[in-house]
Amino acid sequence: EAQVTQNPRYLITVTGKKLTVTCSQNMNHEYMSWYRQDPGLGLRQIYYSMNVEVTDKGDVPEGYKVSRKEKRNFPLILESPSPNQTSLYFCASSFLRTSGFTGELFFGEGSRLTVL
Amino acid sequence: AQKVTQAQTEISVVEKEDVTLDCVYETRDTTYYLFWYKQPPSGELVFLIRRNSFDEQNEISGRYSWNFQKSTSSFNFTITASQVVDSAVYFCAQDQTGANNLFFGTGTRLTVIP
């Protein structure tokens, strides 16, 4: 079954305690991305990757890191989480056409993070 | 700057009624793509449609239809004969030129009452 898998789905942590949210896709997609969803703000992109070892900032990258060492995995790292990073996080992936980004994203089920 | 506005925050309809979700966008680009995504209670967003700015023909897929009007910068989504399974948050989005990103509206929560 084609899917994007995120872990953990739910996490409560404290300010400053490093954490990693994993994301894995089994569709051999080149493109992967992280979004956060906040009430009244819709979804905002944090980072994206066009392929292995190619990552770039989205609209709200501050406080986050990513890496893309393998095509299937795209972990999101919060080195020193703060309460304003409490949010619902989504990983997404997509194939690329010769014209580039298609916008036809496959999303994971989301990871709800609370930072106390 | 690009902007996607979904003015309807929440809509409730009774099952079998038709419902239209509004989406208004702003862009200076001449070529762009518009999208609709569905977020059911399970949480993950599901891609519904992608539309090229050069194609203003209405699209129909089963009970779903989309009306794209460049003159009013709108890309509205209609569900005919709504069902309880249509209850979800629906997001309209537009691609950000050269940014490999989608710019999402704030979403419309649709509740279909049995």
GROMACS .gro file of C-alpha atoms in nm:
model
  230
    1GLU     CA    1   0.000   0.000   0.000
    2ALA     CA    2   0.135   0.340  -0.100
    3GLN     CA    3   0.181   0.550   0.208
    4VAL     CA    4   0.368   0.817   0.398
    5THR     CA    5   0.441   0.712   0.754
    6GLN     CA    6   0.517   0.953   1.036
    7ASN     CA    7   0.630   0.876   1.389
    8PRO     CA    8   0.546   0.954   1.656
    9ARG     CA    9   0.182   1.043   1.596
   10TYR     CA   10   0.155   1.216   1.932
   11LEU     CA   11   0.428   1.362   2.150
   12ILE     CA   12   0.440   1.579   2.457
   13THR     CA   13   0.780   1.717   2.542
   14VAL     CA   14   0.942   1.999   2.737
   15THR     CA   15   1.118   2.310   2.619
   16GLY     CA   16   1.473   2.244   2.505
   17LYS     CA   17   1.458   1.866   2.477
   18LYS     CA   18   1.570   1.768   2.128
   19LEU     CA   19   1.331   1.555   1.931
   20THR     CA   20   1.302   1.400   1.587
   21VAL     CA   21   0.987   1.323   1.392
   22THR     CA   22   1.051   1.056   1.132
   23CYS     CA   23   0.890   1.038   0.790
   24SER     CA   24   0.914   0.756   0.543
   25GLN     CA   25   0.749   0.702   0.204
   26ASN     CA   26   0.732   0.386  -0.006
   27MET     CA   27   0.644   0.539  -0.343
   28ASN     CA   28   0.997   0.623  -0.460
   29HIS     CA   29   0.905   0.991  -0.468
   30GLU     CA   30   1.181   1.243  -0.528
   31TYR     CA   31   1.007   1.530  -0.350
   32MET     CA   32   0.938   1.539   0.023
   33SER     CA   33   0.823   1.819   0.244
   34TRP     CA   34   0.722   1.913   0.598
   35TYR     CA   35   0.425   2.134   0.684
   36ARG     CA   36   0.282   2.256   1.009
   37GLN     CA   37  -0.089   2.317   1.055
   38ASP     CA   38  -0.211   2.575   1.302
   39PRO     CA   39  -0.568   2.695   1.361
   40GLY     CA   40  -0.659   2.990   1.142
   41LEU     CA   41  -0.331   2.969   0.950
   42GLY     CA   42  -0.380   2.667   0.726
   43LEU     CA   43  -0.069   2.472   0.635
   44ARG     CA   44   0.271   2.632   0.611
   45GLN     CA   45   0.577   2.470   0.464
   46ILE     CA   46   0.880   2.424   0.689
   47TYR     CA   47   1.137   2.255   0.464
   48TYR     CA   48   1.134   2.057   0.146
   49SER     CA   49   1.365   1.828  -0.048
   50MET     CA   50   1.382   1.774  -0.422
   51ASN     CA   51   1.598   1.464  -0.389
   52VAL     CA   52   1.864   1.297  -0.178
   53GLU     CA   53   2.101   1.552  -0.021
   54VAL     CA   54   1.897   1.842  -0.166
   55THR     CA   55   1.697   2.038   0.088
   56ASP     CA   56   1.569   2.393   0.107
   57LYS     CA   57   1.380   2.623   0.340
   58GLY     CA   58   1.008   2.675   0.317
   59ASP     CA   59   0.808   2.957   0.465
   60VAL     CA   60   0.869   2.888   0.837
   61PRO     CA   61   1.206   2.711   0.879
   62GLU     CA   62   1.325   2.876   1.201
   63GLY     CA   63   1.387   2.626   1.480
   64TYR     CA   64   1.383   2.322   1.253
   65LYS     CA   65   1.637   2.108   1.072
   66VAL     CA   66   1.598   1.834   0.816
   67SER     CA   67   1.814   1.583   0.635
   68ARG     CA   68   1.768   1.364   0.330
   69LYS     CA   69   2.027   1.091   0.333
   70GLU     CA   70   1.800   0.832   0.173
   71LYS     CA   71   1.527   0.880  -0.082
   72ARG     CA   72   1.254   0.729   0.135
   73ASN     CA   73   1.327   0.915   0.460
   74PHE     CA   74   1.297   1.282   0.554
   75PRO     CA   75   1.321   1.338   0.931
   76LEU     CA   76   1.229   1.666   1.096
   77ILE     CA   77   1.453   1.769   1.383
   78LEU     CA   78   1.371   2.017   1.656
   79GLU     CA   79   1.704   2.085   1.825
   80SER     CA   80   1.561   2.294   2.108
   81PRO     CA   81   1.182   2.291   2.096
   82SER     CA   82   0.986   2.586   2.226
   83PRO     CA   83   0.614   2.622   2.306
   84ASN     CA   84   0.550   2.811   1.981
   85GLN     CA   85   0.638   2.491   1.797
   86THR     CA   86   0.334   2.320   1.944
   87SER     CA   87   0.149   2.223   1.630
   88LEU     CA   88   0.025   1.948   1.402
   89TYR     CA   89   0.301   1.843   1.162
   90PHE     CA   90   0.256   1.678   0.826
   91CYS     CA   91   0.507   1.508   0.604
   92ALA     CA   92   0.425   1.490   0.234
   93SER     CA   93   0.582   1.341  -0.075
   94SER     CA   94   0.533   1.369  -0.447
   95PHE     CA   95   0.674   1.255  -0.777
   96LEU     CA   96   0.842   1.513  -0.996
   97ARG     CA   97   0.766   1.559  -1.364
   98THR     CA   98   1.018   1.685  -1.617
   99SER     CA   99   0.858   2.024  -1.557
  100GLY     CA  100   0.932   1.991  -1.186
  101PHE     CA  101   0.707   2.017  -0.881
  102THR     CA  102   0.350   1.904  -0.945
  103GLY     CA  103   0.179   1.994  -0.620
  104GLU     CA  104   0.006   1.657  -0.609
  105LEU     CA  105   0.110   1.567  -0.259
  106PHE     CA  106   0.067   1.246  -0.062
  107PHE     CA  107   0.040   1.327   0.307
  108GLY     CA  108   0.114   1.132   0.621
  109GLU     CA  109  -0.142   1.113   0.901
  110GLY     CA  110   0.019   1.391   1.098
  111SER     CA  111   0.216   1.421   1.422
  112ARG     CA  112   0.067   1.625   1.701
  113LEU     CA  113   0.343   1.784   1.904
  114THR     CA  114   0.300   1.967   2.232
  115VAL     CA  115   0.593   2.155   2.383
  116LEU     CA  116   0.547   2.250   2.749
  117ALA     CA  117   0.226   3.824  -0.307
  118GLN     CA  118   0.008   3.520  -0.346
  119LYS     CA  119  -0.294   3.473  -0.130
  120VAL     CA  120  -0.567   3.212  -0.106
  121THR     CA  121  -0.887   3.305   0.074
  122GLN     CA  122  -1.150   3.063   0.194
  123ALA     CA  123  -1.400   3.295   0.355
  124GLN     CA  124  -1.627   3.016   0.479
  125THR     CA  125  -1.481   2.885   0.802
  126GLU     CA  126  -1.753   2.630   0.870
  127ILE     CA  127  -2.053   2.504   0.674
  128SER     CA  128  -2.323   2.262   0.782
  129VAL     CA  129  -2.564   2.097   0.542
  130VAL     CA  130  -2.818   1.820   0.566
  131GLU     CA  131  -2.740   1.503   0.381
  132LYS     CA  132  -2.833   1.509   0.010
  133GLU     CA  133  -2.811   1.886  -0.012
  134ASP     CA  134  -2.568   2.044  -0.256
  135VAL     CA  135  -2.292   2.260  -0.113
  136THR     CA  136  -2.037   2.495  -0.267
  137LEU     CA  137  -1.705   2.578  -0.105
  138ASP     CA  138  -1.558   2.909  -0.214
  139CYS     CA  139  -1.196   2.982  -0.295
  140VAL     CA  140  -1.056   3.314  -0.410
  141TYR     CA  141  -0.692   3.354  -0.501
  142GLU     CA  142  -0.453   3.638  -0.575
  143THR     CA  143  -0.148   3.611  -0.796
  144ARG     CA  144   0.056   3.814  -1.040
  145ASP     CA  145   0.165   3.504  -1.228
  146THR     CA  146   0.019   3.429  -1.570
  147THR     CA  147   0.074   3.057  -1.531
  148TYR     CA  148  -0.024   2.888  -1.210
  149TYR     CA  149  -0.195   2.585  -1.070
  150LEU     CA  150  -0.483   2.560  -0.826
  151PHE     CA  151  -0.563   2.266  -0.601
  152TRP     CA  152  -0.820   2.127  -0.363
  153TYR     CA  153  -0.736   1.892  -0.078
  154LYS     CA  154  -0.965   1.709   0.165
  155GLN     CA  155  -0.873   1.650   0.530
  156PRO     CA  156  -1.111   1.389   0.678
  157PRO     CA  157  -1.135   1.331   1.053
  158SER     CA  158  -0.855   1.073   1.028
  159GLY     CA  159  -0.619   1.366   0.969
  160GLU     CA  160  -0.420   1.310   0.651
  161LEU     CA  161  -0.482   1.542   0.360
  162VAL     CA  162  -0.599   1.386   0.036
  163PHE     CA  163  -0.536   1.540  -0.304
  164LEU     CA  164  -0.856   1.602  -0.503
  165ILE     CA  165  -0.771   1.809  -0.807
  166ARG     CA  166  -0.504   2.018  -0.980
  167ARG     CA  167  -0.605   2.281  -1.232
  168ASN     CA  168  -0.392   2.476  -1.481
  169SER     CA  169  -0.463   2.847  -1.515
  170PHE     CA  170  -0.501   2.808  -1.890
  171ASP     CA  171  -0.783   2.560  -1.858
  172GLU     CA  172  -1.107   2.724  -1.750
  173GLN     CA  173  -1.333   2.435  -1.834
  174ASN     CA  174  -1.537   2.311  -1.545
  175GLU     CA  175  -1.442   1.968  -1.419
  176ILE     CA  176  -1.673   1.701  -1.287
  177SER     CA  177  -1.577   1.386  -1.103
  178GLY     CA  178  -1.875   1.193  -0.974
  179ARG     CA  179  -2.051   1.412  -0.717
  180TYR     CA  180  -1.765   1.662  -0.717
  181SER     CA  181  -1.736   1.954  -0.957
  182TRP     CA  182  -1.506   2.251  -0.980
  183ASN     CA  183  -1.576   2.590  -1.131
  184PHE     CA  184  -1.268   2.791  -1.228
  185GLN     CA  185  -1.328   3.154  -1.325
  186LYS     CA  186  -1.025   3.364  -1.401
  187SER     CA  187  -1.232   3.679  -1.428
  188THR     CA  188  -1.322   3.659  -1.061
  189SER     CA  189  -1.006   3.473  -0.948
  190SER     CA  190  -1.217   3.197  -0.805
  191PHE     CA  191  -1.190   2.821  -0.798
  192ASN     CA  192  -1.504   2.695  -0.627
  193PHE     CA  193  -1.581   2.338  -0.534
  194THR     CA  194  -1.932   2.192  -0.535
  195ILE     CA  195  -2.043   1.866  -0.382
  196THR     CA  196  -2.374   1.741  -0.516
  197ALA     CA  197  -2.603   1.528  -0.301
  198SER     CA  198  -2.372   1.550  -0.003
  199GLN     CA  199  -2.308   1.247   0.216
  200VAL     CA  200  -2.190   1.209   0.572
  201VAL     CA  201  -1.856   1.082   0.441
  202ASP     CA  202  -1.801   1.423   0.284
  203SER     CA  203  -1.761   1.573   0.631
  204ALA     CA  204  -1.406   1.707   0.639
  205VAL     CA  205  -1.195   2.017   0.622
  206TYR     CA  206  -1.135   2.124   0.263
  207PHE     CA  207  -0.832   2.327   0.162
  208CYS     CA  208  -0.782   2.528  -0.152
  209ALA     CA  209  -0.420   2.587  -0.253
  210GLN     CA  210  -0.207   2.751  -0.517
  211ASP     CA  211   0.147   2.675  -0.623
  212GLN     CA  212   0.413   2.929  -0.536
  213THR     CA  213   0.609   3.007  -0.848
  214GLY     CA  214   0.963   2.880  -0.827
  215ALA     CA  215   0.922   2.784  -0.465
  216ASN     CA  216   0.831   2.415  -0.497
  217ASN     CA  217   0.557   2.477  -0.247
  218LEU     CA  218   0.184   2.509  -0.217
  219PHE     CA  219   0.021   2.807  -0.052
  220PHE     CA  220  -0.286   2.686   0.135
  221GLY     CA  221  -0.599   2.868   0.236
  222THR     CA  222  -0.717   2.839   0.594
  223GLY     CA  223  -0.970   2.568   0.511
  224THR     CA  224  -1.346   2.523   0.529
  225ARG     CA  225  -1.489   2.271   0.770
  226LEU     CA  226  -1.787   2.095   0.615
  227THR     CA  227  -2.027   1.901   0.834
  228VAL     CA  228  -2.291   1.689   0.667
  229ILE     CA  229  -2.575   1.609   0.904
  230PRO     CA  230  -2.755   1.278   0.850
   0.00000   0.00000   0.00000
